[in-house]
Coordinates of C-alpha atoms in Angstrom, one line a residue:
Chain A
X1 CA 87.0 -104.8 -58.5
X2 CA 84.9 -101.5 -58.0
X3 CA 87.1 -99.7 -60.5
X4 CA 87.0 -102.5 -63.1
X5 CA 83.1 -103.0 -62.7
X6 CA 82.7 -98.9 -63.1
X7 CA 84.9 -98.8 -66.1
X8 CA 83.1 -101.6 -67.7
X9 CA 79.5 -100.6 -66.7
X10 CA 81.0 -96.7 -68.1
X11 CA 81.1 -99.3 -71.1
X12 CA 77.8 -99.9 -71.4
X13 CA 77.9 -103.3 -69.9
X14 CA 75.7 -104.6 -66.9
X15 CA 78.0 -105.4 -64.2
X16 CA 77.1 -107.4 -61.0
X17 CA 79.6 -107.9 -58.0
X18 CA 78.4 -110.0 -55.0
X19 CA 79.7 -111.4 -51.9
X20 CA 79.8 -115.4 -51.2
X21 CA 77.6 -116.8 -48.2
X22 CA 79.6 -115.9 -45.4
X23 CA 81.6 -113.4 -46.4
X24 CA 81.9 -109.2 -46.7
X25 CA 78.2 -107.8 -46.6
X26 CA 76.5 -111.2 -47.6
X27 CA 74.6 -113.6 -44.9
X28 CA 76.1 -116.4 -43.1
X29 CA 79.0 -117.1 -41.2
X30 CA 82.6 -118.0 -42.4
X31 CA 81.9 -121.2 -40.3
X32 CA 79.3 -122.0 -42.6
X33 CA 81.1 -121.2 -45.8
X34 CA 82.5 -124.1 -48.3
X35 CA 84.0 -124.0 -51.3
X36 CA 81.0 -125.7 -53.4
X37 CA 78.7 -123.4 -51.7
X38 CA 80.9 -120.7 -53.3
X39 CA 81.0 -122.0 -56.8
X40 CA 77.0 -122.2 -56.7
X41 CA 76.8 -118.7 -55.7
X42 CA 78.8 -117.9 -59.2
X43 CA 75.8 -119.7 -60.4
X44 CA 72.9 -117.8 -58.6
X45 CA 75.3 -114.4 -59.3
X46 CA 75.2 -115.2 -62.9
X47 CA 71.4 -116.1 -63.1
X48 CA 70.5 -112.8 -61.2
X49 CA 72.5 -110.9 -63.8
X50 CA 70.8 -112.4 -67.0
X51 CA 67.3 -112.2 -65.2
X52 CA 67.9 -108.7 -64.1
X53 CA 70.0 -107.4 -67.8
X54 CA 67.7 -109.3 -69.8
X55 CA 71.2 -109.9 -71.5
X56 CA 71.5 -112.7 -74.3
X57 CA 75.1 -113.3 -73.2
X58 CA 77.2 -112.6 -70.1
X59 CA 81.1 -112.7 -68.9
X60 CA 82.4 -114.3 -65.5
X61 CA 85.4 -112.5 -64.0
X62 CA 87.3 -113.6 -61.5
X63 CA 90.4 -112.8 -59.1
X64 CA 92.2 -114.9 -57.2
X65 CA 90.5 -117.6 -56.1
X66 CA 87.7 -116.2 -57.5
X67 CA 89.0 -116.8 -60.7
X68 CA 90.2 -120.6 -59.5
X69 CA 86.1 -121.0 -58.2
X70 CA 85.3 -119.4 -61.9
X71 CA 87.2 -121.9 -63.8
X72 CA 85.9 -124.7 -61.9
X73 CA 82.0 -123.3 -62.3
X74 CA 82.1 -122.1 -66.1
X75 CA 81.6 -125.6 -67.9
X76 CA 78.6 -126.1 -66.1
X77 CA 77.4 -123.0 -66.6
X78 CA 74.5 -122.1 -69.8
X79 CA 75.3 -121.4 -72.9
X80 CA 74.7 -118.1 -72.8
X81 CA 77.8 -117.1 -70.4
X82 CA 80.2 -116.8 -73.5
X83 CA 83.3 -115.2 -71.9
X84 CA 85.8 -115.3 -68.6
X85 CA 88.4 -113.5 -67.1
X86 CA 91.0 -115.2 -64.8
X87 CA 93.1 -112.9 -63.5
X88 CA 95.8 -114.6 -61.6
X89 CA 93.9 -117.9 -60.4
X90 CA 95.0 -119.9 -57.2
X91 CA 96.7 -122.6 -59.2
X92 CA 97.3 -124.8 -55.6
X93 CA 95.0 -124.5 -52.9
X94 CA 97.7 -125.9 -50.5
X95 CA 100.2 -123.6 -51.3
X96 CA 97.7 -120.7 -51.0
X97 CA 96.5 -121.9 -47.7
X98 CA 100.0 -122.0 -46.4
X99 CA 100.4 -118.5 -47.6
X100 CA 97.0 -117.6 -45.7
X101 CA 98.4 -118.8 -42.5
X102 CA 102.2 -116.9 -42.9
X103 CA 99.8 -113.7 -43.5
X104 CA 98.4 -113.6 -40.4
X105 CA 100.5 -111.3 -37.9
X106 CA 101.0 -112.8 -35.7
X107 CA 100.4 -116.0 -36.3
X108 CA 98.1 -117.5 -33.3
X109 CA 99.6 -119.5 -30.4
X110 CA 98.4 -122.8 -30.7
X111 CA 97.0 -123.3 -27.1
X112 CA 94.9 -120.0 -27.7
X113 CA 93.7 -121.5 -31.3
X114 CA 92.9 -124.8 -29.5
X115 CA 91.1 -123.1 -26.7
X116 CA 89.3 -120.6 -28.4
X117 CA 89.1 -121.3 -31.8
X118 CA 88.0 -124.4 -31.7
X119 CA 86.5 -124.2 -35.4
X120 CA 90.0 -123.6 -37.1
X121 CA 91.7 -119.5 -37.8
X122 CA 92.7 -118.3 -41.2
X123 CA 94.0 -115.3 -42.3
X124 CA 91.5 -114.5 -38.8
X125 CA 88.7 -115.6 -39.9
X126 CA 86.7 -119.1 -38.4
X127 CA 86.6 -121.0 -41.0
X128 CA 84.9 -125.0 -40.6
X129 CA 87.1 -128.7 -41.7
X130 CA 85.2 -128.8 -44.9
X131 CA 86.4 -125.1 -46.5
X132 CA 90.2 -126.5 -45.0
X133 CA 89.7 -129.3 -46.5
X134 CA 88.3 -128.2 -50.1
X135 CA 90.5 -125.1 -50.3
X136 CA 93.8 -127.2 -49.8
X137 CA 92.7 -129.5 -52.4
X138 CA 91.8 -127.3 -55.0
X139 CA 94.2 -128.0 -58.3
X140 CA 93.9 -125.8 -61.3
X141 CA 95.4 -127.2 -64.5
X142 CA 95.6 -126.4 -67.9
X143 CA 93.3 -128.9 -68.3
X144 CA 90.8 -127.3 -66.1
X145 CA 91.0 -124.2 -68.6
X146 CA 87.1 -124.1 -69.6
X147 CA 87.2 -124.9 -73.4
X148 CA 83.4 -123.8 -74.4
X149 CA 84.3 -120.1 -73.3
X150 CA 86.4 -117.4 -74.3
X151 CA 89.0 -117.3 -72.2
X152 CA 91.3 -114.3 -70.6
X153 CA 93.8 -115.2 -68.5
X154 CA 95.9 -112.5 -66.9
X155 CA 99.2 -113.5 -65.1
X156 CA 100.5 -110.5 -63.0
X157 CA 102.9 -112.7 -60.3
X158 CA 105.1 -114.7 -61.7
X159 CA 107.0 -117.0 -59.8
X160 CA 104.5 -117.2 -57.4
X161 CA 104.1 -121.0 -56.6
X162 CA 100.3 -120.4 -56.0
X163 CA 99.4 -118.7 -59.3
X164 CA 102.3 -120.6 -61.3
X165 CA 101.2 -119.9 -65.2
X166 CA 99.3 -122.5 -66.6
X167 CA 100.5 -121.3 -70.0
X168 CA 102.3 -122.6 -72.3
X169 CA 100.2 -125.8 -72.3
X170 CA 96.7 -123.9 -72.2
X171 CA 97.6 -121.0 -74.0
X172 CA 98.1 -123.4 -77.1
X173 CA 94.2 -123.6 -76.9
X174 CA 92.9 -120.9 -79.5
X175 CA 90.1 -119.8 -76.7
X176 CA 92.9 -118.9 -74.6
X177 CA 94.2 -115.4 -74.9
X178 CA 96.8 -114.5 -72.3
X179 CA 98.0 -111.3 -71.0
X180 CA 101.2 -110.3 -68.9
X181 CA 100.8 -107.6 -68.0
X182 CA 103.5 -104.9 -66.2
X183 CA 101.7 -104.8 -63.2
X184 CA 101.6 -105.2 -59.9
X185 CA 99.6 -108.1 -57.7
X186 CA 96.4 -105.9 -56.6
X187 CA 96.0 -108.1 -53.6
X188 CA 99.1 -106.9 -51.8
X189 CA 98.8 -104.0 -49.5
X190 CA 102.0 -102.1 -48.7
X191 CA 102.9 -98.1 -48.1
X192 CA 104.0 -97.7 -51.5
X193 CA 101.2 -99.1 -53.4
X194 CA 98.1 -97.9 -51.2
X195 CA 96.2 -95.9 -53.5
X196 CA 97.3 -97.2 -56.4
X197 CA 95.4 -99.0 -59.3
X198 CA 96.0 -101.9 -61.8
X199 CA 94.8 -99.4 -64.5
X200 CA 96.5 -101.5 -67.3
X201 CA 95.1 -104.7 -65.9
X202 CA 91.6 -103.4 -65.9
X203 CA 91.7 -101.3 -69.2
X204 CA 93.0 -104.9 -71.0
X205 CA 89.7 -106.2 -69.6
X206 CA 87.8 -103.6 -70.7
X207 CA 89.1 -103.9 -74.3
X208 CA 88.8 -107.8 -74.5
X209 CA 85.0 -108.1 -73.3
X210 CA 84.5 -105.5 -76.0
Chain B
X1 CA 65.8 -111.0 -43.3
X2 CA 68.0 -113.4 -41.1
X3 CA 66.2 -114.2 -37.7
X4 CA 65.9 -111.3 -35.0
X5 CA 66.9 -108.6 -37.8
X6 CA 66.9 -107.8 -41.5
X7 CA 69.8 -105.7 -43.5
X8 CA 69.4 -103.1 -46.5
X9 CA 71.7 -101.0 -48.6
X10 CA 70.6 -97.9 -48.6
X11 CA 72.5 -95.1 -50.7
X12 CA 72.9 -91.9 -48.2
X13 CA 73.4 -87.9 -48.1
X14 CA 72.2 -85.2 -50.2
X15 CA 73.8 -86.8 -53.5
X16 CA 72.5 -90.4 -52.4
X17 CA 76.4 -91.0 -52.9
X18 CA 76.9 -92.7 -49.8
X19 CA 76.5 -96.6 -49.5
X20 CA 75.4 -97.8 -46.4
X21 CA 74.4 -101.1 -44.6
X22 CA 71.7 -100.7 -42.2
X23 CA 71.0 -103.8 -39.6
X24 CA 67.4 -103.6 -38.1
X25 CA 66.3 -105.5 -35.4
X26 CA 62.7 -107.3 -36.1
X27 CA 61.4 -106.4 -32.6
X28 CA 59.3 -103.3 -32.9
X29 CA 61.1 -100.0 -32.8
X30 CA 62.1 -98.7 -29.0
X31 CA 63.3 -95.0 -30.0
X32 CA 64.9 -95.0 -26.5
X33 CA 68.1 -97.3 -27.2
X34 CA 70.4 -95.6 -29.2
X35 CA 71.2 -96.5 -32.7
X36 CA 74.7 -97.2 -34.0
X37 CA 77.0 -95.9 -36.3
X38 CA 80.3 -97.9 -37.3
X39 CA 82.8 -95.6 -38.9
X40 CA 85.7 -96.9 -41.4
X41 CA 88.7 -97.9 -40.1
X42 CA 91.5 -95.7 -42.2
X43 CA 90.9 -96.9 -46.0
X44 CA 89.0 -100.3 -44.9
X45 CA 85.6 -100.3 -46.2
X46 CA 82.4 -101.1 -43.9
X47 CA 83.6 -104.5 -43.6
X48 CA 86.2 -103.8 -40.9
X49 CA 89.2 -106.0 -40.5
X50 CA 88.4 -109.3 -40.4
X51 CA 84.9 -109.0 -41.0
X52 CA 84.4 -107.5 -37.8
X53 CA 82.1 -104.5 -37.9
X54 CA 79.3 -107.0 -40.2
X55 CA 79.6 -109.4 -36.7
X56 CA 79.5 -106.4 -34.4
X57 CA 76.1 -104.7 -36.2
X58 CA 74.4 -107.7 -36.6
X59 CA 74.7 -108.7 -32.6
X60 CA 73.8 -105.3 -31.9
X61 CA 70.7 -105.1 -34.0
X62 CA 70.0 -108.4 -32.3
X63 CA 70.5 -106.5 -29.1
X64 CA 67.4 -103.9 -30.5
X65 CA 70.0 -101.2 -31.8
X66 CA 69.5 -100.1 -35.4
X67 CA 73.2 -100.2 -36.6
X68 CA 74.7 -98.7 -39.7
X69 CA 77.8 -99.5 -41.2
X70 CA 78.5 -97.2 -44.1
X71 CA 82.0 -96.2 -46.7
X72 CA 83.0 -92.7 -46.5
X73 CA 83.2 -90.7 -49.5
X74 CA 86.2 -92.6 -52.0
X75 CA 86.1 -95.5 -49.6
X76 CA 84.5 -99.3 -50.7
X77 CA 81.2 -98.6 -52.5
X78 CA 80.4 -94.6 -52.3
X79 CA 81.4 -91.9 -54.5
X80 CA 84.6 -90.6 -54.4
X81 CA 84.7 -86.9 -52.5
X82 CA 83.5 -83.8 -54.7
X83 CA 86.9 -82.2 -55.9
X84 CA 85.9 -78.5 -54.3
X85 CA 89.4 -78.5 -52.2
X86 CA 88.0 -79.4 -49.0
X87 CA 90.1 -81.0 -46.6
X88 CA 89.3 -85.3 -46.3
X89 CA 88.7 -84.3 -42.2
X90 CA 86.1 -82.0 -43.5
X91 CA 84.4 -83.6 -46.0
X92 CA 84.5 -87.2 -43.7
X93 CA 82.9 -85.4 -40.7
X94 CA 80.1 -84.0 -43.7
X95 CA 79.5 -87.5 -44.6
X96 CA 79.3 -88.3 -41.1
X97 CA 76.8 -85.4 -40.5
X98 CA 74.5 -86.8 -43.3
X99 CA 74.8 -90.1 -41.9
X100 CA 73.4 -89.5 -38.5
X101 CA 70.5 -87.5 -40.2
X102 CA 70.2 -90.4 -42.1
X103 CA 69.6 -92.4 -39.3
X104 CA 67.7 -90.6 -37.2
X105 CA 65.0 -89.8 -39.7
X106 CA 64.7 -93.6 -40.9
X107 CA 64.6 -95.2 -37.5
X108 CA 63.0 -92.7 -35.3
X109 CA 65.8 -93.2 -32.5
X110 CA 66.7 -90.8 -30.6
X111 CA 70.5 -90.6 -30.1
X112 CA 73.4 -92.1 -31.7
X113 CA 76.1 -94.0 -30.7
X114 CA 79.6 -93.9 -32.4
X115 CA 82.2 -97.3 -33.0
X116 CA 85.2 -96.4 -34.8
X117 CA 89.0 -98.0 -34.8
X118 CA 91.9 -95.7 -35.1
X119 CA 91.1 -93.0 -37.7
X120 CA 87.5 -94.0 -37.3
X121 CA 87.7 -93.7 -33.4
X122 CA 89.5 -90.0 -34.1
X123 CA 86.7 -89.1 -36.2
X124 CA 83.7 -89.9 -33.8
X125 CA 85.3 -88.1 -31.2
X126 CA 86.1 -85.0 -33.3
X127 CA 82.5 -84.8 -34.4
X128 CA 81.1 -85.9 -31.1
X129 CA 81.2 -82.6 -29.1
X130 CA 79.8 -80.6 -32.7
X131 CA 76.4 -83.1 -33.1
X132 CA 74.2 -83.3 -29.8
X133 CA 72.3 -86.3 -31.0
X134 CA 75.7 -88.2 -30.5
X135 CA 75.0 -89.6 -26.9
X136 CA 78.2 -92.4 -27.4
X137 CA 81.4 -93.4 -28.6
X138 CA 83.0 -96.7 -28.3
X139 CA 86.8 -95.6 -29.1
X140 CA 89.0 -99.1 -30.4
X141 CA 92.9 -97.8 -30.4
X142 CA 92.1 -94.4 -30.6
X143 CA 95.3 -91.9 -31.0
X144 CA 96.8 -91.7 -27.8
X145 CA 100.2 -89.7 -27.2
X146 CA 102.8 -91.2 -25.8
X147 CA 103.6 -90.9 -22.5
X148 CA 107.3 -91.7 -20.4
X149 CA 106.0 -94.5 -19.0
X150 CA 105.0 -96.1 -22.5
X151 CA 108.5 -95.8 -23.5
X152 CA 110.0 -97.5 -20.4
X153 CA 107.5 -100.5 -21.0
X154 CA 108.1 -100.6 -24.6
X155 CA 111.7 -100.7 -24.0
X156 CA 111.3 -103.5 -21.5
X157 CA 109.2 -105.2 -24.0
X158 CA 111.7 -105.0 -26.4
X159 CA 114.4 -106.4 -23.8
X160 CA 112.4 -109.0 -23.0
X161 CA 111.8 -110.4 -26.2
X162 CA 115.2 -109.9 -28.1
X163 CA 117.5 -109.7 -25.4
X164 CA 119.9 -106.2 -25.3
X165 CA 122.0 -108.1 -28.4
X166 CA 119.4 -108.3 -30.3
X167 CA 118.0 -104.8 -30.3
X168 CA 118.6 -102.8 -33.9
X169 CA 119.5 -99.6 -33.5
X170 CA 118.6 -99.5 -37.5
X171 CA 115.1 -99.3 -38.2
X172 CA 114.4 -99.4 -34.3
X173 CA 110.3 -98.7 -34.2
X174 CA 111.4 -97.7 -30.2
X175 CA 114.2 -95.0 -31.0
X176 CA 112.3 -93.4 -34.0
X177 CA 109.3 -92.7 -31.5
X178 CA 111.7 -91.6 -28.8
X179 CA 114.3 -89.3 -30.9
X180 CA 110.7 -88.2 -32.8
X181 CA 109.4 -86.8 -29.6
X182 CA 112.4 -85.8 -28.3
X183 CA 112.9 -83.5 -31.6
X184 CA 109.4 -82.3 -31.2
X185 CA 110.0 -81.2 -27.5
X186 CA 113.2 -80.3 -27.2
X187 CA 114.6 -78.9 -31.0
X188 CA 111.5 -78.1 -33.2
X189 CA 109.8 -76.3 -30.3
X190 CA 106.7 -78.0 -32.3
X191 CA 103.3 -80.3 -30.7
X192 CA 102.5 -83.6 -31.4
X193 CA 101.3 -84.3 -35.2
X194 CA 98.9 -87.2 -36.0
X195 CA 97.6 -88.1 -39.1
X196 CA 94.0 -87.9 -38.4
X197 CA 94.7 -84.2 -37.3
X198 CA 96.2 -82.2 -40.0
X199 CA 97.5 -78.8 -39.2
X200 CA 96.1 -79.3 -35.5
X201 CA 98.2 -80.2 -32.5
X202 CA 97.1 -83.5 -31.7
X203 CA 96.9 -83.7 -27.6
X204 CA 95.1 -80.3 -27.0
X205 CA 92.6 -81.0 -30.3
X206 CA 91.8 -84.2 -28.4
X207 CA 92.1 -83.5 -25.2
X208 CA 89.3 -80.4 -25.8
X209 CA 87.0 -82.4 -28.1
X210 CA 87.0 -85.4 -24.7
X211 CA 86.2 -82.6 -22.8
X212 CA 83.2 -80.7 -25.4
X213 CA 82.0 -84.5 -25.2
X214 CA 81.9 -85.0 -21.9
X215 CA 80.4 -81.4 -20.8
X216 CA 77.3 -82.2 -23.3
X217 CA 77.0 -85.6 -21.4
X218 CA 78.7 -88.0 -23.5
X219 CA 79.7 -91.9 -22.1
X220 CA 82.7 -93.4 -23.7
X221 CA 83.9 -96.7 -24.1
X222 CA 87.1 -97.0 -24.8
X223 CA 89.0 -100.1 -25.8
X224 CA 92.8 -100.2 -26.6
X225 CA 95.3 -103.3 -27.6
X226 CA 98.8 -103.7 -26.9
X227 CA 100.1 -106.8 -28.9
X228 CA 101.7 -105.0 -32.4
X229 CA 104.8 -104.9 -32.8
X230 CA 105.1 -101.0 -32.2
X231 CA 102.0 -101.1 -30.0
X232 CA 100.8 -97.8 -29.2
X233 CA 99.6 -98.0 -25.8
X234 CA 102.2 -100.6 -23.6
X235 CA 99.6 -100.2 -20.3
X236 CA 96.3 -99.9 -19.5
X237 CA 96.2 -96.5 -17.4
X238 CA 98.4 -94.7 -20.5
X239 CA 94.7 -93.2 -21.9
X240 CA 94.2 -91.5 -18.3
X241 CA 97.9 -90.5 -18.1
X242 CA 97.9 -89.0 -22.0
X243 CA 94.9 -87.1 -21.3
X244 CA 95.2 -86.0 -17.6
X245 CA 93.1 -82.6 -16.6
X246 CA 90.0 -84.5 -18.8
X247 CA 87.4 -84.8 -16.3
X248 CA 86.3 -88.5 -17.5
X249 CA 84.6 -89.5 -14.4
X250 CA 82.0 -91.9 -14.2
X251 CA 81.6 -91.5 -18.0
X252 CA 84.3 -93.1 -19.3
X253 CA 84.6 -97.0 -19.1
X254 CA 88.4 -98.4 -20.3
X255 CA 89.2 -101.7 -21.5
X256 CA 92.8 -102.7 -22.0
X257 CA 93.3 -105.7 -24.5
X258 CA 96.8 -106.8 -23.8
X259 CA 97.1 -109.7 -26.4
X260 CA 95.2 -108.2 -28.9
X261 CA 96.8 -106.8 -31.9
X262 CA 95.5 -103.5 -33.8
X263 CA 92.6 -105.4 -36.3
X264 CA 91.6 -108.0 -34.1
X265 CA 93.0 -110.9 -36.1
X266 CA 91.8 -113.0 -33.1
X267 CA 88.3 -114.3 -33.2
X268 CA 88.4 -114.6 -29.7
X269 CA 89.5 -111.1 -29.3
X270 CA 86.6 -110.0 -31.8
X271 CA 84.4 -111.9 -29.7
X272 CA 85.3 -110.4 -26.4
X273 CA 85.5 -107.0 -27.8
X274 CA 81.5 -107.7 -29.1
X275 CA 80.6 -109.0 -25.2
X276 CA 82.0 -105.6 -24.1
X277 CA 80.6 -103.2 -26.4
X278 CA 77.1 -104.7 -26.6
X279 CA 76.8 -105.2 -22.6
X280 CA 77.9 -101.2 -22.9
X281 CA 75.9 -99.9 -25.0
X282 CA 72.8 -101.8 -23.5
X283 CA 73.9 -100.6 -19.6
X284 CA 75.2 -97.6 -20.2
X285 CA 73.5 -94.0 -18.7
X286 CA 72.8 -92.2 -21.9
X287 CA 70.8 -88.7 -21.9
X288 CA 67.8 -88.4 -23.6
X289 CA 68.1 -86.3 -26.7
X290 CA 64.1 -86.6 -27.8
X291 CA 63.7 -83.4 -29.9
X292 CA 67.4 -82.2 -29.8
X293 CA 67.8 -80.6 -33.3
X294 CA 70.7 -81.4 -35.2
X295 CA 73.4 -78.4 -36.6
X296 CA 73.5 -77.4 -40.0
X297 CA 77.1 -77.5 -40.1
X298 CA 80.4 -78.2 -38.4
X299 CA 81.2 -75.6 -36.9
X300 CA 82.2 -76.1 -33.6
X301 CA 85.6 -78.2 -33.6
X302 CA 87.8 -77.2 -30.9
X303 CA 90.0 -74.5 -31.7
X304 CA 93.2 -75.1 -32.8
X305 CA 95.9 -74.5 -29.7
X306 CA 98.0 -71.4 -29.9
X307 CA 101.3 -73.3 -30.6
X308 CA 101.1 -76.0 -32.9
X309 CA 98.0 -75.8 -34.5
X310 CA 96.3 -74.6 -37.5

C-alpha cells in the first residue's frame, strides 16, 4: 500500500493511509477493536483527507478486508467521495476467520488459550467477542457493490472461497469496472515472492483514478 | 497523548528519510534511565510481529524510558537506501548511527538501550561495541551457532514427536543443518556463514563484538525461543556453550523461552517477554555515559577473522 499510495501521490493525487483503532501505529488495543469502529474510522480517514486536500472529490481504496469494510462504508459516505477500489474483498468473514486461525503456526493449545488468553487469539493477536462475532458475519454480495460510486474491483485469487468473485452479477452494473489481473495475492508471504511487487495491480489503479 | 505517555512521527537522519515513532512518557524527563531503541526485525516494519514492539514501547515509555521504534532505510515508511553501492550491513548500522543521535539530542537521555529480534538483535550487537552511548541490548533469538549438543536435542525432538518412522530423510530441516556443518568443518575447510554477516565468519564476528561490548561496560539481556519447527537454540545454556571464552559475567542475564515460537504468536509469550525486559531495563546496572561523545562513523567493527572472513 506504500508503493501504490507513492505512485499515486507521484500522480499528483493527495493520498492518505491510516491505521484502524487498535491496530499498527494507531492507539488502542486489538481488545478494543470492532468492526463498526473500523468502518467509522474510513469515515474520520476520509474527512481528514478532504479537510486537509481541500479536494472537491476523493477515492476510497481498499484491500482485503479493507476493501470488504470499504464497500460496507461508501453508501454512507458524502457525495463528494466519487470513486473505490476493491481489490480482492473478504467476500465471507467466516471463511476468512477460519483461514486466520489455520495461519497461525502453530496453532495454540487450547488449555494455554483458555488460561492465558482469556479474551480470544487470532492470527496472535487478542482480539474481544464482538470483532469474532462481527468479522464471522461479515457477507459481501453483489448486492452490497456501492451503486452511487465508481467502482474498481480487482480479483487477483480466484478460487479462493473467501474472495469468491462477486462478478458476473455485479459486473453487469455499468459503475462496475473489473480487472483480473495476472498477479499474485500481495498478502501472501513466501521465499519466492519476498521482495516482489504487484506492479500491474497498482499501475491499473493508477490509470483508473486518473 | 494516551495517559502516562504521548507518541510522534518524527522523520530522522541527515535526509529526514527515516520514519520513526517516538513513545514519551508524560512524567518529566529523568536523563538518567536510558532511552530505547527497537530495531526491525528482518523486512518487518516498526510494528514487529504481531504488533509487538508498539506494546513493548508503549509499556516502557510508561516505565519513564523514551522509546523509538523506527523502519530502516527501504523498510515500512522510510526511503529506500541511497544507491551509492554500500553494503545493506553498512548503510543499516548508518541509519542506526543517526538514530541514536536522533534520540539523544531530542530527549536529553543519556545512554541508549538496544531491542532487536534476529537480524535486529545481530545489528544492535554489531553496532554496540562501535557507539559508547549504547549502554544495552536486549537480544530476542539472536544468531547463535550451533553447538553438538543442539543437534542431539533436536534429534531427540524430532524422535519424540514423529517416531524414527516418521522421520524424512527428504527435506529433513535436522540433516541439512548437520551435513551443512559437517561440509563447513570437515570438506570446505570454510567458518560458519549467517545472513546478517556477509563475507564475515559468523562466530568469531560475534563472539568479538560480545566481547568489545562487554569491555566498554555493556549489560545484555538476552532472550531465545525454542518452539519452531527448526528451532535454533534446543536448550537454554546453548548461548554460553556457542560463545564460550566471552567473559559475560554478571553482565549478561539469559532467558530461555521454551514454548515460544520465533515472532511470539503467543500473547502470553509477548506478555512475559514485556515483564522481563521492562523489569531489566529498570534494574539493570548501566554506566553513566553523561558527556560521552558519539563517533562520526563506523569504524570500529571487529575485524574480520583470518579464515573465513572478509
Amino acid at each position: 500500500m506504500r508503493f501504490l499510495a507513492g505512485r499515486l501521490a507521484a500522480s499528483g493525487l493527495d493520498v492518505l493511509r491510516f491505521d484502524y483503532f487498535g491496530a499498527g501505529d494507531s492507539g488502542g488495543e486489538t481488545t478494543d477493536a470492532t468492526l463498526s469502529g473500523w468502518r467509522r474510522d474510513i469515515a474520520t480517514a476520509m474527512d481528514e483527507l478532504l479537510d486537509m486536500s481541500q479536494a472537491q472529490s476523493a477515492a476510497l481504496v481498499g484491500l482485503r478486508l479493507g476493501a470488504t469494510l470499504a464497500a460496507q462504508t461508501a453508501p454512507g459516505l458524502p457525495s463528494s467521495i466519487r470513486q473505490i477500489v476493491l481489490w480482492d474483498p473478504i467476500r465471507s468473514g467466516s471463511d476468512y476467520f477460519a483461514e486466520l486461525l489455520e495461519r497461525s503456526h502453530p496453532p495454540p493449545h487450547p488449555w494455554r488459550v483458555a488460561a492465558a488468553d482469556p479474551v480470544g487469539t487470532l492470527d496472535g493477536l487478542l482480539v474481544s467477542p464482538a470483532f469474532y462475532s462481527e468479522l464471522q458475519a461479515l457477507d459481501l454480495t453483489p448486492s452490497s457493490i456501492p451503486d452511487n460510486q465508481d467502482c474498481l474491483m480487482i480479483e487477483t485469487r480466484n478460487g479462493d472461497p473467501c474472495t469468491t468473485p462477486l462478478s458476473p452479477e455485479g459486473a453487469g452494473s455499468p459503475k462496475l469496472t473489473l480487472i483480473k489481473p495476472h498477479s499474485f495475492p500481495v498478502w501472501i508471504h513466501d521465499d519466492e515472492r519476498v521482495g516482489t511487487l504487484p506492479v500491474e495491480v497498482v499501475g491499473g489503479i493508477v490509470d483508473w483514478l486518473q | 497523548m494516551t495517559e502516562g505517555f504521548t507518541e510522534r512521527a518524527s522523520l530522522i537522519g541527515p535526509n529526514a528519510s527515516l520514519l520513526g515513532v517516538l513513545a514519551l512518557p508524560a512524567a518529566p524527563p529523568r536523563p538518567e534511565r536510558p532511552a530505547v531503541v527497537i530495531l526491525n526485525t528482518g523486512t518487518t516494519h516498526r510494528i514487529g510481529h504481531h504488533r509487538m514492539y508498539v506494546d513493548l514501547a508503549r509499556a516502557l515509555a510508561l516505565g519513564g524510558h523514551p522509546t523509538l521504534r523506527f523502519d530502516f532505510a527501504g523498510i515500512g515508511d522510510s526511503a529506500p537506501p541511497a544507491s551509492d553501492g554500500s553494503p545493506i550491513l553498512e548503510t543499516n548500522l548508518q541509519d542506526l548511527r543517526a538514530t541514536v543521535d536522533w534520540l539523544i539530542k531530542t530527549t536529553g537521555s543519556q545512554g541508549v538501550v538496544l531491542i532487536g529480534l534476529c537480524a535486529g538483535a545481530d545489528h544492535a550487537i554489531l553496532f554496540a561495541p562501535t557507539d559508547p552511548r549504547v549502554v544495552g541490548l536486549v537480544l530476542i533469538d539472536p544468531f547463535v551457532p550451533e553447538t553438538a549438543r543442539f543437534f542431539v536435542q533436536y534429534a531427540v525432538r524430532r524422535i519424540r514427536r514423529f517416531g524414527l518412522t516418521g522421520f524424512r530423510i527428504r527435506r529433513s530441516t535436522l540433516l541439512y543443518r548437520v551435513t551443512r556443518r559437517f561440509s563447513l568443518r570437515f570438506v570446505n575447510s570454510t567458518e560458519l556463514q549467517h545472513i546478517s554477516f556477509p563475507g564475515r565468519n559468523a562466530r568469531e564476528t560475534l563472539r568479538r563484538s560480545y566481547s568489545a561490548a562487554l569491555a566498554k561496560g555493556d549489560q545484555l539481556l538476552v532472550v531465545c525461543t525454542s518452539s519452531n519447527r527448526a528451532p535454533r537454540q534446543t536448550y537454554r545454556e546453548q548461548f554460553l556453550d556457542a560463545f564460550r571464552g566471552v567473559p559475560f559475567g554478571g553482565a549478561l542475564r539469559l532467558e530461555f523461552f521454551p514454548g515460544c515460537d520465533h515472532t511470539f504468536s503467543s500473547p502470553a509469550e509477548r506478555k512475559r517477554l514485556n515483564g522481563i525486559a521492562l523489569h531489566w531495563i529498570a534494574h539493570a546496572a548501566f554506566r553513566s555515559c553523561a558527556g560521552v561523545a558519539p563517533q562520526s562513523r563506523i569504524d570500529r567493527f571487529p575485524s574480520p577473522a583470518a579464515k573465513g572472513g572478509a
